[in-house]
C-alpha cells in the first residue's frame, strides 16, 4: 500500500470552526471577530471560518461571493448534490475573512443515522429532545464531511482545523476516527462542567481533583455534552485553553493537560496623543453625570466633581460573576466612608441583562424632570441674554447699568418656581431602572435589600441596577457600552469563575483601572506578566488562597484607597493603565496561536521537521514566557530639567501647591514603587538665595553631582532637607 503524498507544511491552509461565526451569541464571537484581522494578514485567502448558517445575522454580516479555491468549489458542489445548502462569502468585519456557513436544517434527514454512528464510533450518547446537542452533532458531521472531501481534492498543502468549544467539537473525534489527513487543534474557552459546578454553591477550586466528573455531569443532565467535550479534548492533536486557571481546571475535569494557553486579545486602536483618551473620559463622564442628576433628582446633595463612577457588567451569573461579593463590599465601603467622614460619593452601576417588563416610571420621570428644568433655564437664559444685549446697546453715559430686576420677568420667575417645585421628592431614588419580571426573587435586588443599599441621602455609596444591555437608543441611559466604560472611573469584576475576562481587558485598553481576581484568566495573566499590577491600575483580589470574608475586605480596601486618590493621581493612573493596551493587542497575543499551529503541524507531519535543530524532539513552543515580568510602570517623563539638575517652573509649582495645600492637585503623594521617586517630601522647603556669579557656579556644580537624584533627594544635602538650586526666575522669598 503506497504512502499518502507528503503535504507542504509551509503553504498550509487554516480552517477555524465555531458556532459563532457571523452569529453573535457569546464571547467566542468577540474572539473570532477581533482576531480575524491579524489571521487574515498572515494567511490571506488560505484562511476560512466554518460555522452554522443563521440566516438572520448572515444577511447583515456576510457578503456572498464565489469561491476561488478549486478544492472548496468541488467540495461545495459535491455536498450540494446531496442536498446540503451552504453560504460562502466575506464576513463584513476588519480583515474581511472568508466564511463558509452550513445550513444545518438541510442535513437533519441524516440526524438519526449520525447519532447512531456517533454512539458506535465514540460511545457518545445523545438524547432525542436536546436541540442544542442535535445542532452540535449535525454541524460536527457536516464539518467532518467537508474536511474529508476537501483533503481529497487538495493534495498538496497541509490543512489545519482549529475547533472552538464543545458545540463545534464533534468534528474532532470524527476526523481522528476517519483518519482524515488534517491536523486538529481544540480550544476550550470554558469547561461545561466547571460552569455548572461554579453556578451552584460548590468550593470548586479546592475540590477539583476529587470530583467524580461522570457522576456530576449526570446529576446535571449534561453527561452527553460532557462526553463530546472530553472526546474533542483527547482526540485533538493539540489541546489548548484560554488561560492558566482554565488549563488547571481542564486537566482535572477533561483528564488531559493542555499543550498551551492561547489568551484572548483585542484590536487596540491607539490614539496619536495620550490626552485624547482622557478627553473622551471627560466627555462621557459628563453624559453619565446627566443621567445621575436625573436619577437622583431631589437628592442631588453630592458634588459631581467629588463623585466616582464604578461599574460591573456581564452575563447575569450571580455567583460566577462575583456580584454577591461586589454588593457586600459596596456595603462595607459605604460604612467605611461614612465612618471616615469622606466627602466623596461613589455611584456603582450593575449592568446585567435580566427579564424585565418595562422601564420604571420613576426612572423615566427623573430624566423628564431634569430635561424640563434644563429647557426652562435655557429659555430664560436666552431671554435674559437678549434683554441684556438690547439694554447694553441702548445704554448712555450717566445711566445705571442694567439691573437683574429688569432682566427676569414675573413669568420667568413663575416658570422657574414651577420647575423647582417639580424637583421635590418624598421617596428615595430607585435602585433599579426597570420593572423586573420577578422582583421578589431577583438575587441582585435581594442582596441590595439585605445590605440596605437604598440610595439614602446619608449613604456615600449609591447603586443603580440597569438590567439591560446599554445602547444609545435607551431613553434613560442613552449610551453605548464603550462610551459608558470610558466615562467611568473603575470597573470591578470580582468573578469566581471567569476563564478569561474580556470586560477588564476592555477597561485596560480604554485606560480605565479595574479590579479583577486571581480566579479569572485575565487576572492570572496580568499577575504573571506584571510585578506590581496595582501601579498600572490592575487590582487583583485574592479569591484563591483567602476566605470569602478576607476577599471582600480586600476588595473594599482597594475601592476605599481609590476614593482617596486626588484627581491628578487618577489621571496619572489612567495614563499608566492605557499603556498596558499593547500587551493585550492581537499582534502580540496572536503569536500564541502561531505556536499552537506549528506544534500541530509537527505532531501531524513529524517527517517534515526531521532536519531541524530540535533533532526529532518536540520543542517547547509555549516555554520561555514564564518568569519575565514588567517590573515598574513606564511612567511618562516628568518636567524637563536642565543639565545642571535645576528645577523647572513645573517642578517648583508642584511642590508649592503641595506645601500650601492648594486645591489644584498635582503628582504629590502618588504612590510609586520604591525604585521610582520617593513620595515623602521633607518640608519646609529651604531655597538657596541667588548669590554672586562665582558662588552660582559652585552651586551649579553641586547640583550637577546630584542630577540623577529624584525630587527630594538632592546630592550633597545630608540633612534630608529639600534644597533645589535657585533658578533665575525665583527671588529670595521663593516667589516668582
PDB file of N, CA and C in Angstrom, residues 173-232:
ATOM      1  N   UNK A 173     -13.241  14.178  17.063  1.00  0.00           N
ATOM      2  CA  UNK A 173     -13.084  12.712  17.078  1.00  0.00           C
ATOM      3  C   UNK A 173     -13.422  12.062  15.741  1.00  0.00           C
ATOM      4  N   UNK A 174     -14.311  12.680  14.952  1.00  0.00           N
ATOM      5  CA  UNK A 174     -14.649  12.113  13.637  1.00  0.00           C
ATOM      6  C   UNK A 174     -13.437  12.178  12.696  1.00  0.00           C
ATOM      7  N   UNK A 175     -12.706  13.310  12.721  1.00  0.00           N
ATOM      8  CA  UNK A 175     -11.505  13.419  11.883  1.00  0.00           C
ATOM      9  C   UNK A 175     -10.472  12.371  12.284  1.00  0.00           C
ATOM     10  N   UNK A 176     -10.367  12.125  13.577  1.00  0.00           N
ATOM     11  CA  UNK A 176      -9.398  11.149  14.084  1.00  0.00           C
ATOM     12  C   UNK A 176      -9.796   9.730  13.661  1.00  0.00           C
ATOM     13  N   UNK A 177     -11.090   9.415  13.852  1.00  0.00           N
ATOM     14  CA  UNK A 177     -11.574   8.054  13.574  1.00  0.00           C
ATOM     15  C   UNK A 177     -11.538   7.743  12.083  1.00  0.00           C
ATOM     16  N   UNK A 178     -11.867   8.751  11.279  1.00  0.00           N
ATOM     17  CA  UNK A 178     -11.898   8.527   9.820  1.00  0.00           C
ATOM     18  C   UNK A 178     -10.522   8.695   9.171  1.00  0.00           C
ATOM     19  N   UNK A 179      -9.519   9.051  10.003  1.00  0.00           N
ATOM     20  CA  UNK A 179      -8.153   9.246   9.508  1.00  0.00           C
ATOM     21  C   UNK A 179      -8.102  10.288   8.379  1.00  0.00           C
ATOM     22  N   UNK A 180      -8.872  11.357   8.557  1.00  0.00           N
ATOM     23  CA  UNK A 180      -8.836  12.465   7.596  1.00  0.00           C
ATOM     24  C   UNK A 180      -7.476  13.157   7.728  1.00  0.00           C
ATOM     25  N   UNK A 181      -6.838  13.443   6.625  1.00  0.00           N
ATOM     26  CA  UNK A 181      -5.476  13.977   6.636  1.00  0.00           C
ATOM     27  C   UNK A 181      -5.463  15.481   6.960  1.00  0.00           C
ATOM     28  N   UNK A 182      -5.938  15.810   8.149  1.00  0.00           N
ATOM     29  CA  UNK A 182      -5.862  17.186   8.667  1.00  0.00           C
ATOM     30  C   UNK A 182      -5.255  17.111  10.067  1.00  0.00           C
ATOM     31  N   UNK A 183      -4.643  18.200  10.502  1.00  0.00           N
ATOM     32  CA  UNK A 183      -4.169  18.280  11.884  1.00  0.00           C
ATOM     33  C   UNK A 183      -5.130  19.173  12.662  1.00  0.00           C
ATOM     34  N   UNK A 184      -5.511  18.748  13.867  1.00  0.00           N
ATOM     35  CA  UNK A 184      -6.595  19.413  14.599  1.00  0.00           C
ATOM     36  C   UNK A 184      -6.100  20.078  15.884  1.00  0.00           C
ATOM     37  N   UNK A 185      -6.714  21.208  16.192  1.00  0.00           N
ATOM     38  CA  UNK A 185      -6.495  21.926  17.452  1.00  0.00           C
ATOM     39  C   UNK A 185      -7.863  22.126  18.088  1.00  0.00           C
ATOM     40  N   UNK A 186      -7.982  21.782  19.357  1.00  0.00           N
ATOM     41  CA  UNK A 186      -9.243  22.034  20.071  1.00  0.00           C
ATOM     42  C   UNK A 186      -8.972  23.040  21.179  1.00  0.00           C
ATOM     43  N   UNK A 187      -9.718  24.138  21.165  1.00  0.00           N
ATOM     44  CA  UNK A 187      -9.566  25.199  22.169  1.00  0.00           C
ATOM     45  C   UNK A 187     -10.832  25.291  22.986  1.00  0.00           C
ATOM     46  N   UNK A 188     -10.702  25.078  24.290  1.00  0.00           N
ATOM     47  CA  UNK A 188     -11.868  25.249  25.165  1.00  0.00           C
ATOM     48  C   UNK A 188     -11.768  26.612  25.845  1.00  0.00           C
ATOM     49  N   UNK A 189     -12.848  27.374  25.779  1.00  0.00           N
ATOM     50  CA  UNK A 189     -12.891  28.714  26.375  1.00  0.00           C
ATOM     51  C   UNK A 189     -13.467  28.671  27.785  1.00  0.00           C
ATOM     52  N   UNK A 190     -14.107  27.565  28.140  1.00  0.00           N
ATOM     53  CA  UNK A 190     -14.630  27.326  29.494  1.00  0.00           C
ATOM     54  C   UNK A 190     -15.165  25.909  29.491  1.00  0.00           C
ATOM     55  N   UNK A 191     -14.909  25.158  30.542  1.00  0.00           N
ATOM     56  CA  UNK A 191     -15.428  23.787  30.548  1.00  0.00           C
ATOM     57  C   UNK A 191     -16.898  23.793  30.940  1.00  0.00           C
ATOM     58  N   UNK A 192     -17.639  22.902  30.316  1.00  0.00           N
ATOM     59  CA  UNK A 192     -19.072  22.782  30.615  1.00  0.00           C
ATOM     60  C   UNK A 192     -19.307  22.503  32.091  1.00  0.00           C
ATOM     61  N   UNK A 193     -18.611  21.487  32.595  1.00  0.00           N
ATOM     62  CA  UNK A 193     -18.829  21.050  33.974  1.00  0.00           C
ATOM     63  C   UNK A 193     -18.393  22.127  34.957  1.00  0.00           C
ATOM     64  N   UNK A 194     -17.320  22.829  34.629  1.00  0.00           N
ATOM     65  CA  UNK A 194     -16.842  23.898  35.506  1.00  0.00           C
ATOM     66  C   UNK A 194     -17.871  24.995  35.676  1.00  0.00           C
ATOM     67  N   UNK A 195     -18.499  25.385  34.564  1.00  0.00           N
ATOM     68  CA  UNK A 195     -19.509  26.447  34.644  1.00  0.00           C
ATOM     69  C   UNK A 195     -20.712  26.007  35.479  1.00  0.00           C
ATOM     70  N   UNK A 196     -21.140  24.766  35.306  1.00  0.00           N
ATOM     71  CA  UNK A 196     -22.296  24.266  36.062  1.00  0.00           C
ATOM     72  C   UNK A 196     -21.967  24.122  37.544  1.00  0.00           C
ATOM     73  N   UNK A 197     -20.774  23.611  37.852  1.00  0.00           N
ATOM     74  CA  UNK A 197     -20.410  23.407  39.259  1.00  0.00           C
ATOM     75  C   UNK A 197     -20.256  24.737  39.984  1.00  0.00           C
ATOM     76  N   UNK A 198     -19.673  25.726  39.330  1.00  0.00           N
ATOM     77  CA  UNK A 198     -19.458  27.022  39.975  1.00  0.00           C
ATOM     78  C   UNK A 198     -20.766  27.775  40.183  1.00  0.00           C
ATOM     79  N   UNK A 199     -21.741  27.533  39.303  1.00  0.00           N
ATOM     80  CA  UNK A 199     -23.027  28.219  39.448  1.00  0.00           C
ATOM     81  C   UNK A 199     -23.729  27.786  40.731  1.00  0.00           C
ATOM     82  N   UNK A 200     -23.504  26.523  41.163  1.00  0.00           N
ATOM     83  CA  UNK A 200     -24.008  26.074  42.446  1.00  0.00           C
ATOM     84  C   UNK A 200     -23.006  26.446  43.522  1.00  0.00           C
ATOM     85  N   UNK A 201     -23.407  26.375  44.766  1.00  0.00           N
ATOM     86  CA  UNK A 201     -22.507  26.772  45.859  1.00  0.00           C
ATOM     87  C   UNK A 201     -21.535  25.636  46.159  1.00  0.00           C
ATOM     88  N   UNK A 202     -20.531  25.502  45.295  1.00  0.00           N
ATOM     89  CA  UNK A 202     -19.534  24.437  45.432  1.00  0.00           C
ATOM     90  C   UNK A 202     -18.166  25.081  45.599  1.00  0.00           C
ATOM     91  N   UNK A 203     -17.363  24.561  46.546  1.00  0.00           N
ATOM     92  CA  UNK A 203     -15.985  25.027  46.688  1.00  0.00           C
ATOM     93  C   UNK A 203     -15.188  24.391  45.552  1.00  0.00           C
ATOM     94  N   UNK A 204     -15.247  25.027  44.401  1.00  0.00           N
ATOM     95  CA  UNK A 204     -14.819  24.408  43.141  1.00  0.00           C
ATOM     96  C   UNK A 204     -13.316  24.143  43.098  1.00  0.00           C
ATOM     97  N   UNK A 205     -12.511  25.180  43.279  1.00  0.00           N
ATOM     98  CA  UNK A 205     -11.074  25.047  43.025  1.00  0.00           C
ATOM     99  C   UNK A 205     -10.358  24.190  44.064  1.00  0.00           C
ATOM    100  N   UNK A 206     -10.869  24.139  45.296  1.00  0.00           N
ATOM    101  CA  UNK A 206     -10.230  23.312  46.326  1.00  0.00           C
ATOM    102  C   UNK A 206     -10.613  21.839  46.215  1.00  0.00           C
ATOM    103  N   UNK A 207     -11.644  21.534  45.410  1.00  0.00           N
ATOM    104  CA  UNK A 207     -12.098  20.148  45.277  1.00  0.00           C
ATOM    105  C   UNK A 207     -11.979  19.610  43.859  1.00  0.00           C
ATOM    106  N   UNK A 208     -11.251  20.327  43.014  1.00  0.00           N
ATOM    107  CA  UNK A 208     -11.175  19.939  41.601  1.00  0.00           C
ATOM    108  C   UNK A 208     -10.724  18.492  41.411  1.00  0.00           C
ATOM    109  N   UNK A 209      -9.707  18.075  42.169  1.00  0.00           N
ATOM    110  CA  UNK A 209      -9.154  16.741  41.962  1.00  0.00           C
ATOM    111  C   UNK A 209     -10.028  15.637  42.527  1.00  0.00           C
ATOM    112  N   UNK A 210     -11.080  16.015  43.297  1.00  0.00           N
ATOM    113  CA  UNK A 210     -11.913  14.994  43.943  1.00  0.00           C
ATOM    114  C   UNK A 210     -13.246  14.761  43.239  1.00  0.00           C
ATOM    115  N   UNK A 211     -13.595  15.583  42.254  1.00  0.00           N
ATOM    116  CA  UNK A 211     -14.900  15.446  41.608  1.00  0.00           C
ATOM    117  C   UNK A 211     -14.979  14.149  40.797  1.00  0.00           C
ATOM    118  N   UNK A 212     -16.106  13.474  40.915  1.00  0.00           N
ATOM    119  CA  UNK A 212     -16.420  12.352  40.019  1.00  0.00           C
ATOM    120  C   UNK A 212     -17.132  12.980  38.818  1.00  0.00           C
ATOM    121  N   UNK A 213     -16.367  13.230  37.764  1.00  0.00           N
ATOM    122  CA  UNK A 213     -16.873  14.049  36.653  1.00  0.00           C
ATOM    123  C   UNK A 213     -18.101  13.427  35.982  1.00  0.00           C
ATOM    124  N   UNK A 214     -18.062  12.101  35.752  1.00  0.00           N
ATOM    125  CA  UNK A 214     -19.200  11.449  35.094  1.00  0.00           C
ATOM    126  C   UNK A 214     -20.462  11.587  35.935  1.00  0.00           C
ATOM    127  N   UNK A 215     -20.310  11.374  37.258  1.00  0.00           N
ATOM    128  CA  UNK A 215     -21.469  11.449  38.151  1.00  0.00           C
ATOM    129  C   UNK A 215     -22.010  12.873  38.230  1.00  0.00           C
ATOM    130  N   UNK A 216     -21.101  13.856  38.350  1.00  0.00           N
ATOM    131  CA  UNK A 216     -21.533  15.256  38.464  1.00  0.00           C
ATOM    132  C   UNK A 216     -22.230  15.714  37.178  1.00  0.00           C
ATOM    133  N   UNK A 217     -21.691  15.295  36.019  1.00  0.00           N
ATOM    134  CA  UNK A 217     -22.330  15.653  34.745  1.00  0.00           C
ATOM    135  C   UNK A 217     -23.690  14.983  34.625  1.00  0.00           C
ATOM    136  N   UNK A 218     -23.798  13.727  35.078  1.00  0.00           N
ATOM    137  CA  UNK A 218     -25.072  13.009  35.032  1.00  0.00           C
ATOM    138  C   UNK A 218     -26.122  13.658  35.905  1.00  0.00           C
ATOM    139  N   UNK A 219     -25.733  14.110  37.102  1.00  0.00           N
ATOM    140  CA  UNK A 219     -26.678  14.782  38.013  1.00  0.00           C
ATOM    141  C   UNK A 219     -27.281  16.020  37.374  1.00  0.00           C
ATOM    142  N   UNK A 220     -26.491  16.692  36.565  1.00  0.00           N
ATOM    143  CA  UNK A 220     -26.930  17.968  35.990  1.00  0.00           C
ATOM    144  C   UNK A 220     -27.504  17.801  34.583  1.00  0.00           C
ATOM    145  N   UNK A 221     -27.632  16.561  34.131  1.00  0.00           N
ATOM    146  CA  UNK A 221     -28.247  16.287  32.829  1.00  0.00           C
ATOM    147  C   UNK A 221     -27.418  16.717  31.644  1.00  0.00           C
ATOM    148  N   UNK A 222     -26.091  16.790  31.820  1.00  0.00           N
ATOM    149  CA  UNK A 222     -25.237  17.239  30.712  1.00  0.00           C
ATOM    150  C   UNK A 222     -24.169  16.188  30.386  1.00  0.00           C
ATOM    151  N   UNK A 223     -24.439  14.920  30.736  1.00  0.00           N
ATOM    152  CA  UNK A 223     -23.414  13.895  30.528  1.00  0.00           C
ATOM    153  C   UNK A 223     -23.038  13.771  29.053  1.00  0.00           C
ATOM    154  N   UNK A 224     -24.028  13.787  28.163  1.00  0.00           N
ATOM    155  CA  UNK A 224     -23.760  13.633  26.728  1.00  0.00           C
ATOM    156  C   UNK A 224     -22.933  14.815  26.199  1.00  0.00           C
ATOM    157  N   UNK A 225     -23.187  16.022  26.700  1.00  0.00           N
ATOM    158  CA  UNK A 225     -22.407  17.195  26.278  1.00  0.00           C
ATOM    159  C   UNK A 225     -20.972  17.092  26.810  1.00  0.00           C
ATOM    160  N   UNK A 226     -20.864  16.658  28.049  1.00  0.00           N
ATOM    161  CA  UNK A 226     -19.545  16.475  28.657  1.00  0.00           C
ATOM    162  C   UNK A 226     -18.722  15.450  27.866  1.00  0.00           C
ATOM    163  N   UNK A 227     -19.387  14.398  27.398  1.00  0.00           N
ATOM    164  CA  UNK A 227     -18.691  13.375  26.602  1.00  0.00           C
ATOM    165  C   UNK A 227     -18.141  13.959  25.299  1.00  0.00           C
ATOM    166  N   UNK A 228     -18.929  14.824  24.645  1.00  0.00           N
ATOM    167  CA  UNK A 228     -18.467  15.466  23.407  1.00  0.00           C
ATOM    168  C   UNK A 228     -17.231  16.311  23.688  1.00  0.00           C
ATOM    169  N   UNK A 229     -17.296  17.091  24.757  1.00  0.00           N
ATOM    170  CA  UNK A 229     -16.181  17.986  25.102  1.00  0.00           C
ATOM    171  C   UNK A 229     -14.919  17.181  25.430  1.00  0.00           C
ATOM    172  N   UNK A 230     -15.090  16.131  26.212  1.00  0.00           N
ATOM    173  CA  UNK A 230     -13.936  15.322  26.617  1.00  0.00           C
ATOM    174  C   UNK A 230     -13.343  14.573  25.414  1.00  0.00           C
ATOM    175  N   UNK A 231     -14.207  14.058  24.542  1.00  0.00           N
ATOM    176  CA  UNK A 231     -13.720  13.356  23.345  1.00  0.00           C
ATOM    177  C   UNK A 231     -12.933  14.299  22.441  1.00  0.00           C
ATOM    178  N   UNK A 232     -13.412  15.529  22.301  1.00  0.00           N
ATOM    179  CA  UNK A 232     -12.716  16.510  21.463  1.00  0.00           C
ATOM    180  C   UNK A 232     -11.344  16.840  22.042  1.00  0.00           C
TER     181      UNK A 232
END
